[in-house]
Amino acid sequence: MSPRKKLGQSFAELKNSAREIPEVKDYLDSFSVTIGHLVLSRRLQLGYSQSKLAKLAQTTQARISMIESGDSNITSEVLNKVFHVLEIVNLQAIYAEEKDTNKELIKH
């Protein structure tokens, strides 16, 4: 009998394997996907549904879904409203040459 995997472990493995494909890695590292992940994570942290966030940001649930799925056709006006509601006040850039350094700092 094989050892049981933790819930979500196989998805994480799939995601890591997918990153080995250059086009997929580029997509996953894109600005729109990064923003989508940030919005999704913060929305869940606050316990908001997509509909609640949409209402508070004066947009539609479909638009929130588009943001969270990494759609790049979202206006800065909509993103500003969503960020304001989610109280996202700063984005910190991590440059490619710093990425490995940051990983090492996190390990220690």
Short mmCIF file of N, CA and C in Angstrom, two decimals:
data_model
loop_
_atom_site.label_atom_id
_atom_site.label_comp_id
_atom_site.label_asym_id
_atom_site.label_seq_id
_atom_site.Cartn_x
_atom_site.Cartn_y
_atom_site.Cartn_z
N MET A 1 0.84 -1.18 0.00
CA MET A 1 0.00 0.00 0.00
C MET A 1 0.89 1.24 0.00
N SER A 2 0.55 2.21 -0.85
CA SER A 2 1.36 3.43 -0.92
C SER A 2 0.99 4.38 0.21
N PRO A 3 1.96 5.18 0.66
CA PRO A 3 1.66 6.13 1.73
C PRO A 3 0.66 7.18 1.25
N ARG A 4 -0.20 7.61 2.14
CA ARG A 4 -1.22 8.61 1.80
C ARG A 4 -0.57 9.99 1.68
N LYS A 5 -1.05 10.73 0.70
CA LYS A 5 -0.56 12.08 0.51
C LYS A 5 -1.47 13.04 1.22
N LYS A 6 -0.92 14.18 1.64
CA LYS A 6 -1.72 15.21 2.24
C LYS A 6 -2.62 15.83 1.18
N LEU A 7 -3.77 16.31 1.63
CA LEU A 7 -4.71 16.95 0.73
C LEU A 7 -4.02 18.10 0.01
N GLY A 8 -4.12 18.14 -1.31
CA GLY A 8 -3.51 19.20 -2.09
C GLY A 8 -2.08 18.94 -2.50
N GLN A 9 -1.47 17.92 -1.93
CA GLN A 9 -0.07 17.64 -2.24
C GLN A 9 0.12 17.30 -3.71
N SER A 10 -0.77 16.52 -4.28
CA SER A 10 -0.62 16.15 -5.67
C SER A 10 -0.80 17.37 -6.58
N PHE A 11 -1.67 18.32 -6.19
CA PHE A 11 -1.83 19.54 -6.97
C PHE A 11 -0.53 20.35 -6.92
N ALA A 12 0.08 20.44 -5.75
CA ALA A 12 1.34 21.17 -5.62
C ALA A 12 2.42 20.53 -6.49
N GLU A 13 2.44 19.21 -6.50
CA GLU A 13 3.41 18.50 -7.35
C GLU A 13 3.14 18.78 -8.82
N LEU A 14 1.87 18.77 -9.20
CA LEU A 14 1.49 19.07 -10.58
C LEU A 14 1.93 20.49 -10.97
N LYS A 15 1.69 21.43 -10.08
CA LYS A 15 2.06 22.82 -10.33
C LYS A 15 3.58 22.95 -10.50
N ASN A 16 4.33 22.29 -9.65
CA ASN A 16 5.79 22.32 -9.76
C ASN A 16 6.26 21.69 -11.06
N SER A 17 5.63 20.59 -11.44
CA SER A 17 5.99 19.94 -12.70
C SER A 17 5.65 20.84 -13.88
N ALA A 18 4.51 21.51 -13.81
CA ALA A 18 4.08 22.40 -14.90
C ALA A 18 5.06 23.56 -15.07
N ARG A 19 5.67 24.01 -13.98
CA ARG A 19 6.62 25.12 -14.05
C ARG A 19 7.85 24.77 -14.88
N GLU A 20 8.07 23.48 -15.12
CA GLU A 20 9.21 23.07 -15.94
C GLU A 20 8.98 23.37 -17.43
N ILE A 21 7.74 23.65 -17.79
CA ILE A 21 7.42 24.03 -19.17
C ILE A 21 7.57 25.55 -19.27
N PRO A 22 8.49 26.04 -20.10
CA PRO A 22 8.79 27.48 -20.12
C PRO A 22 7.56 28.37 -20.30
N GLU A 23 6.65 28.02 -21.20
CA GLU A 23 5.47 28.86 -21.43
C GLU A 23 4.57 28.91 -20.20
N VAL A 24 4.43 27.78 -19.53
CA VAL A 24 3.60 27.73 -18.33
C VAL A 24 4.25 28.53 -17.21
N LYS A 25 5.55 28.39 -17.05
CA LYS A 25 6.27 29.15 -16.04
C LYS A 25 6.11 30.65 -16.29
N ASP A 26 6.26 31.07 -17.54
CA ASP A 26 6.10 32.49 -17.87
C ASP A 26 4.70 32.97 -17.51
N TYR A 27 3.69 32.16 -17.82
CA TYR A 27 2.31 32.54 -17.50
C TYR A 27 2.12 32.63 -15.99
N LEU A 28 2.56 31.61 -15.24
CA LEU A 28 2.39 31.61 -13.79
C LEU A 28 3.14 32.75 -13.11
N ASP A 29 4.22 33.21 -13.73
CA ASP A 29 5.00 34.31 -13.17
C ASP A 29 4.57 35.68 -13.71
N SER A 30 3.53 35.70 -14.54
CA SER A 30 3.10 36.96 -15.14
C SER A 30 2.48 37.89 -14.10
N PHE A 31 2.47 39.17 -14.42
CA PHE A 31 1.92 40.18 -13.52
C PHE A 31 0.44 39.91 -13.24
N SER A 32 -0.34 39.60 -14.27
CA SER A 32 -1.78 39.42 -14.07
C SER A 32 -2.08 38.22 -13.18
N VAL A 33 -1.33 37.15 -13.31
CA VAL A 33 -1.53 35.98 -12.44
C VAL A 33 -1.09 36.29 -11.01
N THR A 34 0.01 37.02 -10.87
CA THR A 34 0.48 37.42 -9.54
C THR A 34 -0.56 38.29 -8.84
N ILE A 35 -1.12 39.25 -9.56
CA ILE A 35 -2.16 40.11 -9.00
C ILE A 35 -3.40 39.29 -8.65
N GLY A 36 -3.78 38.39 -9.54
CA GLY A 36 -4.93 37.53 -9.28
C GLY A 36 -4.78 36.71 -8.02
N HIS A 37 -3.59 36.15 -7.83
CA HIS A 37 -3.32 35.35 -6.63
C HIS A 37 -3.37 36.24 -5.39
N LEU A 38 -2.83 37.43 -5.48
CA LEU A 38 -2.84 38.36 -4.36
C LEU A 38 -4.27 38.72 -3.96
N VAL A 39 -5.10 39.04 -4.95
CA VAL A 39 -6.49 39.40 -4.68
C VAL A 39 -7.24 38.21 -4.08
N LEU A 40 -7.08 37.04 -4.68
CA LEU A 40 -7.75 35.84 -4.16
C LEU A 40 -7.34 35.56 -2.72
N SER A 41 -6.05 35.58 -2.45
CA SER A 41 -5.55 35.28 -1.10
C SER A 41 -6.10 36.26 -0.07
N ARG A 42 -6.06 37.54 -0.40
CA ARG A 42 -6.54 38.56 0.54
C ARG A 42 -8.06 38.47 0.72
N ARG A 43 -8.78 38.21 -0.36
CA ARG A 43 -10.24 38.07 -0.26
C ARG A 43 -10.60 36.92 0.67
N LEU A 44 -9.94 35.80 0.50
CA LEU A 44 -10.20 34.64 1.36
C LEU A 44 -9.81 34.93 2.81
N GLN A 45 -8.70 35.63 2.98
CA GLN A 45 -8.24 36.00 4.32
C GLN A 45 -9.29 36.84 5.05
N LEU A 46 -9.96 37.72 4.30
CA LEU A 46 -10.99 38.58 4.89
C LEU A 46 -12.35 37.90 4.97
N GLY A 47 -12.47 36.70 4.39
CA GLY A 47 -13.72 35.97 4.43
C GLY A 47 -14.79 36.50 3.49
N TYR A 48 -14.37 37.21 2.44
CA TYR A 48 -15.31 37.78 1.48
C TYR A 48 -15.58 36.78 0.36
N SER A 49 -16.81 36.77 -0.10
CA SER A 49 -17.13 36.05 -1.33
C SER A 49 -16.76 36.97 -2.49
N GLN A 50 -16.70 36.42 -3.69
CA GLN A 50 -16.46 37.26 -4.85
C GLN A 50 -17.57 38.30 -4.99
N SER A 51 -18.79 37.90 -4.72
CA SER A 51 -19.94 38.82 -4.83
C SER A 51 -19.83 39.97 -3.84
N LYS A 52 -19.44 39.65 -2.60
CA LYS A 52 -19.31 40.71 -1.59
C LYS A 52 -18.20 41.68 -1.98
N LEU A 53 -17.07 41.16 -2.42
CA LEU A 53 -15.97 42.03 -2.84
C LEU A 53 -16.41 42.89 -4.02
N ALA A 54 -17.11 42.31 -4.97
CA ALA A 54 -17.58 43.05 -6.13
C ALA A 54 -18.49 44.20 -5.71
N LYS A 55 -19.40 43.93 -4.80
CA LYS A 55 -20.31 44.97 -4.34
C LYS A 55 -19.55 46.10 -3.65
N LEU A 56 -18.63 45.75 -2.77
CA LEU A 56 -17.84 46.76 -2.05
C LEU A 56 -16.96 47.58 -2.99
N ALA A 57 -16.47 46.94 -4.07
CA ALA A 57 -15.57 47.62 -5.02
C ALA A 57 -16.34 48.22 -6.20
N GLN A 58 -17.66 48.14 -6.14
CA GLN A 58 -18.51 48.69 -7.20
C GLN A 58 -18.16 48.14 -8.58
N THR A 59 -18.06 46.82 -8.63
CA THR A 59 -17.81 46.14 -9.89
C THR A 59 -18.67 44.88 -9.91
N THR A 60 -18.40 43.96 -10.80
CA THR A 60 -19.20 42.74 -10.90
C THR A 60 -18.43 41.54 -10.37
N GLN A 61 -19.18 40.52 -10.00
CA GLN A 61 -18.57 39.27 -9.56
C GLN A 61 -17.75 38.67 -10.70
N ALA A 62 -18.23 38.81 -11.92
CA ALA A 62 -17.51 38.29 -13.09
C ALA A 62 -16.14 38.96 -13.22
N ARG A 63 -16.10 40.24 -12.95
CA ARG A 63 -14.83 40.97 -13.04
C ARG A 63 -13.86 40.50 -11.96
N ILE A 64 -14.35 40.24 -10.75
CA ILE A 64 -13.50 39.71 -9.67
C ILE A 64 -12.96 38.35 -10.09
N SER A 65 -13.80 37.53 -10.67
CA SER A 65 -13.37 36.21 -11.16
C SER A 65 -12.28 36.36 -12.21
N MET A 66 -12.45 37.33 -13.10
CA MET A 66 -11.45 37.57 -14.15
C MET A 66 -10.11 37.96 -13.54
N ILE A 67 -10.15 38.84 -12.54
CA ILE A 67 -8.91 39.26 -11.87
C ILE A 67 -8.22 38.05 -11.25
N GLU A 68 -8.99 37.27 -10.49
CA GLU A 68 -8.43 36.13 -9.77
C GLU A 68 -7.92 35.03 -10.70
N SER A 69 -8.44 34.97 -11.91
CA SER A 69 -7.98 33.95 -12.85
C SER A 69 -6.81 34.43 -13.71
N GLY A 70 -6.37 35.66 -13.47
CA GLY A 70 -5.18 36.16 -14.17
C GLY A 70 -5.48 36.83 -15.50
N ASP A 71 -6.72 37.26 -15.71
CA ASP A 71 -7.07 37.97 -16.95
C ASP A 71 -6.31 39.29 -16.99
N SER A 72 -5.69 39.58 -18.11
CA SER A 72 -4.88 40.80 -18.22
C SER A 72 -5.66 42.00 -18.75
N ASN A 73 -6.96 41.82 -19.01
CA ASN A 73 -7.77 42.91 -19.55
C ASN A 73 -8.59 43.61 -18.48
N ILE A 74 -7.99 43.89 -17.36
CA ILE A 74 -8.65 44.57 -16.26
C ILE A 74 -8.07 45.98 -16.16
N THR A 75 -8.93 46.97 -16.05
CA THR A 75 -8.43 48.34 -16.00
C THR A 75 -7.81 48.65 -14.64
N SER A 76 -6.92 49.61 -14.65
CA SER A 76 -6.30 50.04 -13.39
C SER A 76 -7.34 50.66 -12.46
N GLU A 77 -8.39 51.25 -13.03
CA GLU A 77 -9.46 51.82 -12.20
C GLU A 77 -10.14 50.73 -11.37
N VAL A 78 -10.44 49.60 -11.98
CA VAL A 78 -11.07 48.49 -11.26
C VAL A 78 -10.09 47.92 -10.23
N LEU A 79 -8.85 47.73 -10.63
CA LEU A 79 -7.85 47.20 -9.68
C LEU A 79 -7.68 48.14 -8.50
N ASN A 80 -7.67 49.44 -8.74
CA ASN A 80 -7.56 50.41 -7.64
C ASN A 80 -8.70 50.27 -6.64
N LYS A 81 -9.91 50.11 -7.14
CA LYS A 81 -11.08 49.94 -6.26
C LYS A 81 -10.97 48.65 -5.46
N VAL A 82 -10.59 47.58 -6.12
CA VAL A 82 -10.46 46.28 -5.45
C VAL A 82 -9.35 46.34 -4.39
N PHE A 83 -8.21 46.91 -4.75
CA PHE A 83 -7.11 47.03 -3.80
C PHE A 83 -7.52 47.88 -2.60
N HIS A 84 -8.27 48.95 -2.85
CA HIS A 84 -8.72 49.82 -1.75
C HIS A 84 -9.60 49.03 -0.78
N VAL A 85 -10.57 48.28 -1.31
CA VAL A 85 -11.47 47.50 -0.46
C VAL A 85 -10.69 46.44 0.32
N LEU A 86 -9.72 45.81 -0.33
CA LEU A 86 -8.94 44.76 0.33
C LEU A 86 -7.82 45.31 1.21
N GLU A 87 -7.68 46.63 1.20
CA GLU A 87 -6.64 47.32 1.98
C GLU A 87 -5.24 46.84 1.61
N ILE A 88 -5.05 46.64 0.31
CA ILE A 88 -3.72 46.31 -0.21
C ILE A 88 -3.06 47.65 -0.52
N VAL A 89 -2.04 48.00 0.24
CA VAL A 89 -1.46 49.33 0.11
C VAL A 89 -0.06 49.35 -0.50
N ASN A 90 0.53 48.17 -0.69
CA ASN A 90 1.90 48.15 -1.19
C ASN A 90 2.16 46.82 -1.90
N LEU A 91 2.89 46.91 -2.98
CA LEU A 91 3.39 45.72 -3.66
C LEU A 91 4.90 45.78 -3.60
N GLN A 92 5.51 44.73 -3.14
CA GLN A 92 6.96 44.70 -3.05
C GLN A 92 7.52 43.83 -4.16
N ALA A 93 8.36 44.41 -4.97
CA ALA A 93 8.96 43.68 -6.08
C ALA A 93 10.10 42.80 -5.59
N ILE A 94 10.16 41.59 -6.15
CA ILE A 94 11.31 40.72 -5.94
C ILE A 94 11.88 40.46 -7.32
N TYR A 95 13.08 40.92 -7.53
CA TYR A 95 13.71 40.81 -8.84
C TYR A 95 14.35 39.43 -8.99
N ALA A 96 14.46 38.99 -10.23
CA ALA A 96 14.96 37.65 -10.52
C ALA A 96 16.28 37.37 -9.82
N GLU A 97 17.18 38.33 -9.83
CA GLU A 97 18.48 38.08 -9.20
C GLU A 97 18.39 38.00 -7.68
N GLU A 98 17.29 38.49 -7.09
CA GLU A 98 17.11 38.43 -5.64
C GLU A 98 16.34 37.18 -5.21
N LYS A 99 15.70 36.51 -6.13
CA LYS A 99 14.81 35.40 -5.81
C LYS A 99 15.53 34.31 -5.01
N ASP A 100 16.69 33.87 -5.47
CA ASP A 100 17.42 32.82 -4.78
C ASP A 100 17.91 33.29 -3.42
N THR A 101 18.31 34.54 -3.32
CA THR A 101 18.77 35.10 -2.04
C THR A 101 17.63 35.08 -1.04
N ASN A 102 16.43 35.48 -1.46
CA ASN A 102 15.27 35.49 -0.56
C ASN A 102 14.91 34.09 -0.10
N LYS A 103 15.02 33.10 -0.98
CA LYS A 103 14.74 31.72 -0.59
C LYS A 103 15.71 31.26 0.50
N GLU A 104 16.97 31.63 0.35
CA GLU A 104 17.97 31.25 1.34
C GLU A 104 17.69 31.93 2.68
N LEU A 105 17.26 33.19 2.67
CA LEU A 105 16.96 33.90 3.89
C LEU A 105 15.77 33.28 4.62
N ILE A 106 14.77 32.81 3.86
CA ILE A 106 13.58 32.21 4.43
C ILE A 106 13.93 30.88 5.09
N LYS A 107 14.87 30.12 4.53
CA LYS A 107 15.25 28.82 5.07
C LYS A 107 15.91 28.96 6.44
N HIS A 108 16.62 30.06 6.66
CA HIS A 108 17.38 30.21 7.91
C HIS A 108 16.60 30.84 9.00
#
